[in-house]
Amino acid sequence: AQSVTQPDIHITVSEGASLELRCNYSYGATPYLFWYVQSPGQGLQLLLKYFSGDTLVQGIKGFEAEFKRSQSSFNLRKPSVHWSDAAEYFCAVGARSGNTPLVFGKGTRLSVIA
Amino acid sequence: NAGVTQTPKFRVLKTGQSMTLLCAQDMNHEYMYWYRQDPGMGLRLIHYSVGEGTTAKGEVPDGYNVSRLKKQNFLLGLESAAPSQTSVYFCASTYGPSSYEQYFGPGTRLTVT
């Protein structure tokens, strides 16, 4: 079964600074990988996903993520953070066969300061 | 197109009471999910369904039951609520298995006193 770890519970960055949120997964093959964002009081929204091919994927709101097979990682990045990016971010991993549901990480809360 | 809706948005129950949370989607999705979200625990899957008339247990199914009598609806029941079930509950739906994007509802905040 797949699993996912987000090592950072809470990260604070200054507005305009760059951001990297870490995600490590465990799976016997290359999984499907996702990043979701949850704004306060809202449900989750998909930021981006990786299925195959180019290991650098672009998402909405200026986010990107890079799949690194050798490190079993799928880190989320943004070059310049805006105050509206303050939210909780979840990495998720999905199996490539069967009906096994996605497995979500515990999330990383992002705070943005002026 | 409303997407995924959840009813109610807020509820307070006393220990031992029962209630049903309703999830509805208008996207003709086959798969539907119920999660609970607690501080520091992320999203934990309670039950899910891969099609009308089917249900399966997730990571934390105890104390909950579900039904999927109609494709567009997925009901989550608490037969005898306990304080440990105080949480925010999210419903999600998707076209198929894990390669597809999950669409989430806005959540139901449940407090059990």
mmCIF file of C-alpha atoms in Angstrom:
data_model
loop_
_atom_site.group_PDB
_atom_site.id
_atom_site.type_symbol
_atom_site.label_atom_id
_atom_site.label_comp_id
_atom_site.label_asym_id
_atom_site.label_seq_id
_atom_site.Cartn_x
_atom_site.Cartn_y
_atom_site.Cartn_z
ATOM 1 C CA ALA A 1 0.000 0.000 0.000
ATOM 2 C CA GLN A 2 1.128 3.514 -0.669
ATOM 3 C CA SER A 3 1.943 6.125 1.986
ATOM 4 C CA VAL A 4 2.930 9.771 1.999
ATOM 5 C CA THR A 5 4.852 11.982 4.430
ATOM 6 C CA GLN A 6 4.860 15.739 4.678
ATOM 7 C CA PRO A 7 7.721 16.470 7.076
ATOM 8 C CA ASP A 8 6.795 20.087 7.777
ATOM 9 C CA ILE A 9 3.685 20.740 9.870
ATOM 10 C CA HIS A 10 3.873 24.536 9.634
ATOM 11 C CA ILE A 11 5.961 26.884 7.499
ATOM 12 C CA THR A 12 6.104 30.669 7.635
ATOM 13 C CA VAL A 13 7.441 32.692 4.711
ATOM 14 C CA SER A 14 7.583 36.361 3.893
ATOM 15 C CA GLU A 15 5.465 37.705 1.071
ATOM 16 C CA GLY A 16 7.523 37.695 -2.112
ATOM 17 C CA ALA A 17 9.876 34.964 -0.894
ATOM 18 C CA SER A 18 10.161 31.601 -2.563
ATOM 19 C CA LEU A 19 8.452 28.521 -1.189
ATOM 20 C CA GLU A 20 9.145 24.809 -1.185
ATOM 21 C CA LEU A 21 6.874 22.289 0.544
ATOM 22 C CA ARG A 22 8.193 18.779 0.914
ATOM 23 C CA CYS A 23 6.425 15.523 0.116
ATOM 24 C CA ASN A 24 7.866 12.027 0.256
ATOM 25 C CA TYR A 25 5.997 8.920 -0.763
ATOM 26 C CA SER A 26 6.309 5.181 -0.476
ATOM 27 C CA TYR A 27 5.031 2.978 -3.294
ATOM 28 C CA GLY A 28 6.357 -0.012 -5.205
ATOM 29 C CA ALA A 29 6.209 1.709 -8.569
ATOM 30 C CA THR A 30 5.717 5.207 -9.907
ATOM 31 C CA PRO A 31 2.448 6.417 -8.403
ATOM 32 C CA TYR A 32 0.037 9.137 -9.340
ATOM 33 C CA LEU A 33 0.932 12.241 -7.331
ATOM 34 C CA PHE A 34 -1.169 15.236 -6.425
ATOM 35 C CA TRP A 35 -1.028 18.476 -4.485
ATOM 36 C CA TYR A 36 -4.237 19.943 -3.071
ATOM 37 C CA VAL A 37 -4.782 23.256 -1.291
ATOM 38 C CA GLN A 38 -7.333 24.040 1.407
ATOM 39 C CA SER A 39 -8.158 27.633 2.205
ATOM 40 C CA PRO A 40 -9.619 28.316 5.667
ATOM 41 C CA GLY A 41 -13.170 27.029 5.981
ATOM 42 C CA GLN A 42 -13.136 25.452 2.533
ATOM 43 C CA GLY A 43 -12.829 22.050 0.949
ATOM 44 C CA LEU A 44 -9.719 20.936 -0.917
ATOM 45 C CA GLN A 45 -8.901 22.098 -4.437
ATOM 46 C CA LEU A 46 -6.488 20.433 -6.849
ATOM 47 C CA LEU A 47 -3.303 22.438 -7.532
ATOM 48 C CA LEU A 48 -1.513 20.017 -9.845
ATOM 49 C CA LYS A 49 -0.914 16.361 -10.599
ATOM 50 C CA TYR A 50 1.771 14.068 -11.995
ATOM 51 C CA PHE A 51 0.939 10.990 -14.024
ATOM 52 C CA SER A 52 3.939 10.417 -16.311
ATOM 53 C CA GLY A 53 6.336 12.170 -18.675
ATOM 54 C CA ASP A 54 7.886 15.517 -17.820
ATOM 55 C CA THR A 55 8.878 15.415 -14.161
ATOM 56 C CA LEU A 56 8.251 19.145 -13.687
ATOM 57 C CA VAL A 57 4.538 19.858 -13.665
ATOM 58 C CA GLN A 58 2.837 23.219 -13.675
ATOM 59 C CA GLY A 59 -0.320 23.923 -11.738
ATOM 60 C CA ILE A 60 -2.724 26.697 -10.978
ATOM 61 C CA LYS A 61 -1.888 29.879 -9.063
ATOM 62 C CA GLY A 62 1.759 29.803 -10.211
ATOM 63 C CA PHE A 63 2.679 26.587 -8.405
ATOM 64 C CA GLU A 64 4.897 23.839 -9.786
ATOM 65 C CA ALA A 65 6.120 20.500 -8.492
ATOM 66 C CA GLU A 66 8.969 18.224 -9.422
ATOM 67 C CA PHE A 67 8.836 14.436 -9.307
ATOM 68 C CA LYS A 68 12.146 12.883 -8.308
ATOM 69 C CA ARG A 69 12.023 9.114 -8.522
ATOM 70 C CA SER A 70 15.435 8.616 -6.905
ATOM 71 C CA GLN A 71 14.321 10.538 -3.821
ATOM 72 C CA SER A 72 10.677 9.375 -3.807
ATOM 73 C CA SER A 73 9.722 13.020 -3.581
ATOM 74 C CA PHE A 74 7.217 15.395 -5.127
ATOM 75 C CA ASN A 75 8.009 18.828 -3.698
ATOM 76 C CA LEU A 76 5.803 21.829 -4.352
ATOM 77 C CA ARG A 77 7.380 25.168 -5.235
ATOM 78 C CA LYS A 78 6.435 28.739 -5.930
ATOM 79 C CA PRO A 79 8.973 31.443 -6.809
ATOM 80 C CA SER A 80 7.181 34.338 -5.110
ATOM 81 C CA VAL A 81 4.533 33.819 -2.440
ATOM 82 C CA HIS A 82 1.479 36.067 -2.137
ATOM 83 C CA TRP A 83 -0.484 36.670 1.056
ATOM 84 C CA SER A 84 -3.433 34.836 -0.503
ATOM 85 C CA ASP A 85 -1.345 31.632 -0.627
ATOM 86 C CA ALA A 86 -1.747 31.203 3.124
ATOM 87 C CA ALA A 87 -3.562 27.881 3.400
ATOM 88 C CA GLU A 88 -3.033 24.209 4.155
ATOM 89 C CA TYR A 89 -1.395 22.084 1.499
ATOM 90 C CA PHE A 90 -1.847 18.359 1.107
ATOM 91 C CA CYS A 91 0.207 15.925 -0.923
ATOM 92 C CA ALA A 92 -1.556 12.744 -2.073
ATOM 93 C CA VAL A 93 -0.448 9.528 -3.707
ATOM 94 C CA GLY A 94 -2.537 7.156 -5.778
ATOM 95 C CA ALA A 95 -1.966 3.612 -6.944
ATOM 96 C CA ARG A 96 -1.800 2.896 -10.665
ATOM 97 C CA SER A 97 -4.140 -0.067 -10.542
ATOM 98 C CA GLY A 98 -7.250 -1.148 -8.732
ATOM 99 C CA ASN A 99 -9.751 0.918 -6.810
ATOM 100 C CA THR A 100 -7.480 1.852 -3.901
ATOM 101 C CA PRO A 101 -8.350 5.383 -2.777
ATOM 102 C CA LEU A 102 -5.846 8.217 -2.677
ATOM 103 C CA VAL A 103 -3.716 8.462 0.431
ATOM 104 C CA PHE A 104 -3.277 11.998 1.755
ATOM 105 C CA GLY A 105 -0.425 13.386 3.818
ATOM 106 C CA LYS A 106 -1.173 15.147 7.090
ATOM 107 C CA GLY A 107 -0.733 18.537 5.479
ATOM 108 C CA THR A 108 1.543 21.552 5.787
ATOM 109 C CA ARG A 109 0.089 24.828 6.995
ATOM 110 C CA LEU A 110 1.576 27.850 5.244
ATOM 111 C CA SER A 111 1.575 31.253 6.907
ATOM 112 C CA VAL A 112 2.595 34.351 4.953
ATOM 113 C CA ILE A 113 3.918 37.425 6.722
ATOM 114 C CA ALA A 114 4.423 40.924 5.393
ATOM 115 C CA ASN B 1 -23.584 22.982 -11.874
ATOM 116 C CA ALA B 2 -23.291 22.961 -8.060
ATOM 117 C CA GLY B 3 -20.473 20.407 -7.877
ATOM 118 C CA VAL B 4 -20.377 18.648 -4.500
ATOM 119 C CA THR B 5 -22.748 19.867 -1.808
ATOM 120 C CA GLN B 6 -23.019 18.799 1.830
ATOM 121 C CA THR B 7 -25.937 19.094 4.213
ATOM 122 C CA PRO B 8 -25.898 20.377 6.932
ATOM 123 C CA LYS B 9 -22.997 22.816 7.239
ATOM 124 C CA PHE B 10 -22.966 22.777 11.044
ATOM 125 C CA ARG B 11 -24.494 20.502 13.667
ATOM 126 C CA VAL B 12 -24.291 20.024 17.407
ATOM 127 C CA LEU B 13 -25.295 16.633 18.813
ATOM 128 C CA LYS B 14 -25.520 15.220 22.286
ATOM 129 C CA THR B 15 -23.728 11.954 23.054
ATOM 130 C CA GLY B 16 -25.868 9.038 21.932
ATOM 131 C CA GLN B 17 -27.913 10.940 19.364
ATOM 132 C CA SER B 18 -27.969 9.889 15.746
ATOM 133 C CA MET B 19 -27.762 11.860 12.542
ATOM 134 C CA THR B 20 -27.176 11.542 8.810
ATOM 135 C CA LEU B 21 -24.913 13.711 6.700
ATOM 136 C CA LEU B 22 -25.887 14.053 3.060
ATOM 137 C CA CYS B 23 -23.466 14.453 0.176
ATOM 138 C CA ALA B 24 -24.771 15.177 -3.306
ATOM 139 C CA GLN B 25 -22.897 15.604 -6.596
ATOM 140 C CA ASP B 26 -24.216 16.614 -9.993
ATOM 141 C CA MET B 27 -21.192 15.592 -12.079
ATOM 142 C CA ASN B 28 -22.247 11.980 -12.733
ATOM 143 C CA HIS B 29 -19.238 10.731 -10.785
ATOM 144 C CA GLU B 30 -18.934 7.037 -10.013
ATOM 145 C CA TYR B 31 -16.706 7.254 -6.944
ATOM 146 C CA MET B 32 -17.592 9.040 -3.722
ATOM 147 C CA TYR B 33 -15.731 9.382 -0.421
ATOM 148 C CA TRP B 34 -16.281 10.479 3.163
ATOM 149 C CA TYR B 35 -13.320 11.911 5.114
ATOM 150 C CA ARG B 36 -12.904 13.393 8.533
ATOM 151 C CA GLN B 37 -10.374 16.124 9.251
ATOM 152 C CA ASP B 38 -8.930 16.671 12.698
ATOM 153 C CA PRO B 39 -6.074 18.983 13.741
ATOM 154 C CA GLY B 40 -2.707 17.367 13.091
ATOM 155 C CA MET B 41 -4.281 14.261 11.583
ATOM 156 C CA GLY B 42 -4.860 15.405 8.026
ATOM 157 C CA LEU B 43 -7.667 13.756 6.078
ATOM 158 C CA ARG B 44 -8.688 10.268 7.110
ATOM 159 C CA LEU B 45 -10.927 8.167 4.910
ATOM 160 C CA ILE B 46 -14.040 6.827 6.633
ATOM 161 C CA HIS B 47 -15.912 4.985 3.867
ATOM 162 C CA TYR B 48 -16.062 5.148 0.130
ATOM 163 C CA SER B 49 -18.126 3.912 -2.805
ATOM 164 C CA VAL B 50 -17.038 2.902 -6.300
ATOM 165 C CA GLY B 51 -20.541 2.975 -7.733
ATOM 166 C CA GLU B 52 -24.240 3.024 -6.978
ATOM 167 C CA GLY B 53 -25.140 0.340 -4.458
ATOM 168 C CA THR B 54 -21.527 -0.289 -3.360
ATOM 169 C CA THR B 55 -19.657 0.765 -0.223
ATOM 170 C CA ALA B 56 -16.297 -0.054 1.297
ATOM 171 C CA LYS B 57 -14.488 0.687 4.548
ATOM 172 C CA GLY B 58 -11.694 3.184 4.739
ATOM 173 C CA GLU B 59 -9.108 3.874 7.412
ATOM 174 C CA VAL B 60 -11.474 4.864 10.259
ATOM 175 C CA PRO B 61 -14.906 3.254 9.662
ATOM 176 C CA ASP B 62 -15.911 2.389 13.246
ATOM 177 C CA GLY B 63 -19.001 4.194 14.492
ATOM 178 C CA TYR B 64 -20.138 5.191 10.994
ATOM 179 C CA ASN B 65 -22.353 3.653 8.345
ATOM 180 C CA VAL B 66 -22.922 4.711 4.741
ATOM 181 C CA SER B 67 -25.324 4.129 1.919
ATOM 182 C CA ARG B 68 -25.225 4.844 -1.830
ATOM 183 C CA LEU B 69 -28.754 4.134 -3.012
ATOM 184 C CA LYS B 70 -28.551 6.730 -5.786
ATOM 185 C CA LYS B 71 -25.481 7.504 -7.870
ATOM 186 C CA GLN B 72 -25.560 11.189 -7.003
ATOM 187 C CA ASN B 73 -25.942 10.797 -3.232
ATOM 188 C CA PHE B 74 -23.697 9.354 -0.532
ATOM 189 C CA LEU B 75 -25.018 9.331 3.035
ATOM 190 C CA LEU B 76 -22.937 9.102 6.190
ATOM 191 C CA GLY B 77 -24.710 7.978 9.345
ATOM 192 C CA LEU B 78 -23.763 8.168 12.985
ATOM 193 C CA GLU B 79 -26.013 5.809 14.942
ATOM 194 C CA SER B 80 -24.853 6.802 18.441
ATOM 195 C CA ALA B 81 -22.645 9.869 18.400
ATOM 196 C CA ALA B 82 -19.595 10.086 20.659
ATOM 197 C CA PRO B 83 -17.411 13.095 21.545
ATOM 198 C CA SER B 84 -14.565 11.443 19.589
ATOM 199 C CA GLN B 85 -16.622 12.007 16.453
ATOM 200 C CA THR B 86 -16.371 15.767 16.818
ATOM 201 C CA SER B 87 -14.700 16.717 13.573
ATOM 202 C CA VAL B 88 -15.058 18.372 10.199
ATOM 203 C CA TYR B 89 -16.434 15.953 7.623
ATOM 204 C CA PHE B 90 -15.703 16.258 3.931
ATOM 205 C CA CYS B 91 -17.285 14.484 1.041
ATOM 206 C CA ALA B 92 -15.511 14.099 -2.304
ATOM 207 C CA SER B 93 -16.337 12.578 -5.663
ATOM 208 C CA THR B 94 -14.458 11.602 -8.804
ATOM 209 C CA TYR B 95 -15.014 9.915 -12.173
ATOM 210 C CA GLY B 96 -12.868 6.912 -11.436
ATOM 211 C CA PRO B 97 -10.006 5.501 -9.395
ATOM 212 C CA SER B 98 -6.989 7.357 -8.159
ATOM 213 C CA SER B 99 -5.826 8.892 -11.449
ATOM 214 C CA TYR B 100 -8.776 11.254 -11.420
ATOM 215 C CA GLU B 101 -9.111 14.581 -9.597
ATOM 216 C CA GLN B 102 -11.256 14.488 -6.488
ATOM 217 C CA TYR B 103 -13.821 17.246 -6.094
ATOM 218 C CA PHE B 104 -14.532 18.212 -2.498
ATOM 219 C CA GLY B 105 -17.582 19.599 -0.783
ATOM 220 C CA PRO B 106 -17.364 22.560 1.630
ATOM 221 C CA GLY B 107 -17.482 20.386 4.748
ATOM 222 C CA THR B 108 -19.753 19.788 7.728
ATOM 223 C CA ARG B 109 -18.584 20.849 11.164
ATOM 224 C CA LEU B 110 -19.966 18.432 13.757
ATOM 225 C CA THR B 111 -19.675 18.879 17.493
ATOM 226 C CA VAL B 112 -20.710 16.118 19.881
ATOM 227 C CA THR B 113 -21.156 17.204 23.503
#
